[in-house]
Amino acid sequence: NPSLWFVLLYIFIMILIILFFWDRFSLEWINFFTFIWTYAALLIVHTFLNWKRYILLWKYNKLEIFKSYLHASYQYGPYFLIAVVYEHIFLYRDAFSSEFQLMDLTFMRWDAVLFSVQPTIWLEKFLHPVVIEYFMFAYVLFIVYPYFYLVYLYQKNHLPVFHKAMLAQVISLFVA
C-alpha cells in the first residue's frame, strides 16, 4: 500500500520536527478521540458496504470477521492517518506561528506585486451567498467523492488501481 507508506513517512517527518523543536510544542492538546471515531466510522461504513459478506461470516466463521476488519483497517489506513494529521496540524501552526506570519506577509506582498492588488480582497466584490454555498459544496466533494471511488475499487477487488488512486488522493489532500 504505497499511500500508507507515504502517510507514515509524513508522520515520521512530523514527529522528527516535534523532537527537534521540542520546546516549541505544547503536547497536552493531543487528541486521541479523533483517532477512535475515525476508525469506528471507517469500519462502520465498510461493514454496511459488505453487509452480506459479514452476515455469512457471522453465521459460519466469526474469526474471519476480525481478520476482515484488520485487512480493511490496513487498506483504509491512509485516510485514517490523514484525519489524525489534520486534527493535530494546529500544533505546528502554534509552534511556528512567528515563521508562518512572516511567510504569510511575504506571500501577500508577492500577490500584490504579481496582480497589483490583493486577490482575496479583490474577489470579495464578487461574493454572493449562492457562490459561497456552491464553493463549499465543491470543497466537500473534493474530499468525499474520491472516497466513494476508492470504496468502489476496493469492493471490486481492483487493489493495484485502488492503491494508485489512494496514493493520488492522499497526496492531493496533503498538498491541499
Short mmCIF file of C-alpha atoms in Angstrom, two decimals, residues 5-176:
data_model
loop_
_atom_site.label_atom_id
_atom_site.label_comp_id
_atom_site.label_asym_id
_atom_site.label_seq_id
_atom_site.Cartn_x
_atom_site.Cartn_y
_atom_site.Cartn_z
CA TRP A 5 3.95 4.37 3.34
CA PHE A 6 3.62 7.96 2.12
CA VAL A 7 1.46 8.93 5.11
CA LEU A 8 3.71 7.07 7.55
CA LEU A 9 6.76 8.84 6.12
CA TYR A 10 4.98 12.18 6.52
CA ILE A 11 4.05 11.36 10.12
CA PHE A 12 7.63 10.27 10.80
CA ILE A 13 8.94 13.60 9.48
CA MET A 14 6.42 15.49 11.61
CA ILE A 15 7.48 13.50 14.70
CA LEU A 16 11.11 14.36 13.94
CA ILE A 17 10.16 18.04 13.78
CA ILE A 18 8.46 17.73 17.18
CA LEU A 19 11.52 16.02 18.64
CA PHE A 20 13.91 18.56 17.14
CA PHE A 21 11.87 21.60 18.28
CA TRP A 22 10.57 20.02 21.50
CA ASP A 23 10.49 23.30 23.46
CA ARG A 24 8.06 24.93 20.99
CA PHE A 25 5.32 22.31 21.19
CA SER A 26 2.60 22.07 23.80
CA LEU A 27 1.56 18.44 23.56
CA GLU A 28 -1.24 18.49 26.12
CA TRP A 29 -3.63 19.10 23.21
CA ILE A 30 -3.06 15.75 21.52
CA ASN A 31 -6.47 14.29 20.81
CA PHE A 32 -6.88 10.53 20.54
CA PHE A 33 -10.66 10.82 20.22
CA THR A 34 -10.28 11.65 16.52
CA PHE A 35 -8.24 8.51 16.12
CA ILE A 36 -11.03 6.40 17.64
CA TRP A 37 -14.08 7.94 15.93
CA THR A 38 -12.41 7.96 12.51
CA TYR A 39 -11.51 4.29 12.87
CA ALA A 40 -15.03 3.44 14.01
CA ALA A 41 -16.61 5.40 11.15
CA LEU A 42 -14.42 3.67 8.55
CA LEU A 43 -15.26 0.22 9.90
CA ILE A 44 -18.99 1.00 10.14
CA VAL A 45 -19.09 2.19 6.52
CA HIS A 46 -17.05 -0.84 5.47
CA THR A 47 -19.46 -3.16 7.33
CA PHE A 48 -22.52 -1.58 5.71
CA LEU A 49 -20.97 -1.85 2.26
CA ASN A 50 -20.16 -5.52 2.84
CA TRP A 51 -23.18 -6.49 4.93
CA LYS A 52 -23.95 -9.71 3.02
CA ARG A 53 -20.42 -10.97 3.49
CA TYR A 54 -20.41 -10.14 7.20
CA ILE A 55 -23.74 -11.88 7.78
CA LEU A 56 -22.28 -15.04 6.25
CA LEU A 57 -19.12 -14.69 8.29
CA TRP A 58 -21.18 -14.20 11.44
CA LYS A 59 -23.06 -17.42 10.78
CA TYR A 60 -20.16 -19.64 9.75
CA ASN A 61 -16.79 -18.24 10.79
CA LYS A 62 -16.69 -15.44 13.34
CA LEU A 63 -12.88 -15.40 13.45
CA GLU A 64 -12.82 -14.30 9.81
CA ILE A 65 -14.70 -11.12 10.77
CA PHE A 66 -11.72 -10.00 12.83
CA LYS A 67 -9.31 -10.82 10.00
CA SER A 68 -11.51 -8.94 7.54
CA TYR A 69 -11.57 -5.87 9.79
CA LEU A 70 -7.79 -5.99 10.11
CA HIS A 71 -7.45 -6.14 6.32
CA ALA A 72 -9.89 -3.26 5.86
CA SER A 73 -8.01 -1.26 8.52
CA TYR A 74 -4.81 -1.75 6.58
CA GLN A 75 -6.40 -0.74 3.27
CA TYR A 76 -8.17 2.34 4.67
CA GLY A 77 -5.22 3.22 6.90
CA PRO A 78 -4.10 6.30 4.95
CA TYR A 79 -7.50 8.01 5.35
CA PHE A 80 -7.45 7.12 8.99
CA LEU A 81 -4.00 8.64 9.48
CA ILE A 82 -4.86 11.75 7.45
CA ALA A 83 -7.68 12.52 9.88
CA VAL A 84 -5.21 12.27 12.75
CA VAL A 85 -2.74 14.57 10.96
CA TYR A 86 -5.46 17.15 10.18
CA GLU A 87 -6.64 17.07 13.77
CA HIS A 88 -3.17 17.90 15.10
CA ILE A 89 -1.86 20.30 12.45
CA PHE A 90 -2.53 23.22 14.81
CA LEU A 91 0.38 22.03 16.97
CA TYR A 92 2.75 23.01 14.17
CA ARG A 93 0.91 26.25 13.46
CA ASP A 94 1.22 27.29 17.09
CA ALA A 95 4.84 26.15 17.39
CA PHE A 96 5.95 28.12 14.34
CA SER A 97 3.45 30.98 14.43
CA SER A 98 6.03 33.73 14.01
CA GLU A 99 7.55 31.98 10.99
CA PHE A 100 4.11 31.42 9.45
CA GLN A 101 3.14 35.06 9.95
CA LEU A 102 6.34 36.14 8.20
CA MET A 103 5.60 33.68 5.38
CA ASP A 104 2.02 34.96 5.08
CA LEU A 105 3.22 38.54 4.80
CA THR A 106 5.74 37.50 2.16
CA PHE A 107 3.04 35.76 0.10
CA MET A 108 0.75 38.77 0.46
CA ARG A 109 3.49 41.02 -0.91
CA TRP A 110 4.08 38.63 -3.80
CA ASP A 111 0.34 38.71 -4.59
CA ALA A 112 0.37 42.49 -4.60
CA VAL A 113 3.41 42.59 -6.90
CA LEU A 114 2.09 39.92 -9.29
CA PHE A 115 -1.52 41.06 -9.51
CA SER A 116 -1.16 44.72 -8.44
CA VAL A 117 -3.99 44.06 -5.99
CA GLN A 118 -4.66 41.75 -3.06
CA PRO A 119 -6.56 38.89 -4.77
CA THR A 120 -8.57 37.93 -1.70
CA ILE A 121 -9.78 41.47 -1.14
CA TRP A 122 -10.46 41.96 -4.85
CA LEU A 123 -12.52 38.76 -5.05
CA GLU A 124 -14.74 39.95 -2.19
CA LYS A 125 -16.50 42.15 -4.76
CA PHE A 126 -17.93 39.02 -6.36
CA LEU A 127 -19.07 37.27 -3.18
CA HIS A 128 -22.66 36.17 -3.01
CA PRO A 129 -24.22 33.59 -0.65
CA VAL A 130 -25.07 31.31 -3.58
CA VAL A 131 -21.47 31.38 -4.81
CA ILE A 132 -20.16 30.68 -1.32
CA GLU A 133 -22.50 27.70 -0.91
CA TYR A 134 -21.51 26.38 -4.32
CA PHE A 135 -17.82 26.50 -3.47
CA MET A 136 -18.39 24.93 -0.06
CA PHE A 137 -20.25 22.09 -1.77
CA ALA A 138 -17.41 21.72 -4.30
CA TYR A 139 -14.88 21.60 -1.47
CA VAL A 140 -16.82 18.84 0.27
CA LEU A 141 -16.94 16.90 -3.00
CA PHE A 142 -13.17 17.31 -3.32
CA ILE A 143 -12.77 15.32 -0.11
CA VAL A 144 -15.74 12.93 -0.23
CA TYR A 145 -16.19 11.98 -3.89
CA PRO A 146 -12.78 10.32 -4.36
CA TYR A 147 -13.51 8.25 -1.27
CA PHE A 148 -16.59 6.79 -2.98
CA TYR A 149 -14.46 5.89 -5.99
CA LEU A 150 -11.91 4.25 -3.73
CA VAL A 151 -14.61 2.26 -1.97
CA TYR A 152 -15.90 1.12 -5.37
CA LEU A 153 -12.42 -0.02 -6.41
CA TYR A 154 -11.96 -1.84 -3.12
CA GLN A 155 -15.35 -3.55 -3.43
CA LYS A 156 -14.48 -4.75 -6.93
CA ASN A 157 -11.12 -6.02 -5.62
CA HIS A 158 -9.08 -3.88 -8.03
CA LEU A 159 -6.33 -3.46 -5.44
CA PRO A 160 -3.50 -2.22 -7.71
CA VAL A 161 -5.73 0.56 -9.08
CA PHE A 162 -7.08 1.14 -5.57
CA HIS A 163 -3.57 1.70 -4.21
CA LYS A 164 -2.62 4.09 -7.01
CA ALA A 165 -5.85 6.08 -6.65
CA MET A 166 -5.43 6.14 -2.87
CA LEU A 167 -1.89 7.47 -3.24
CA ALA A 168 -3.11 10.20 -5.60
CA GLN A 169 -5.90 11.11 -3.18
CA VAL A 170 -3.56 11.17 -0.19
CA ILE A 171 -1.04 13.38 -1.96
CA SER A 172 -3.77 15.78 -3.11
CA LEU A 173 -5.15 16.02 0.45
CA PHE A 174 -1.69 16.77 1.85
CA VAL A 175 -1.00 19.37 -0.83
CA ALA A 176 -4.39 20.98 -0.20
#
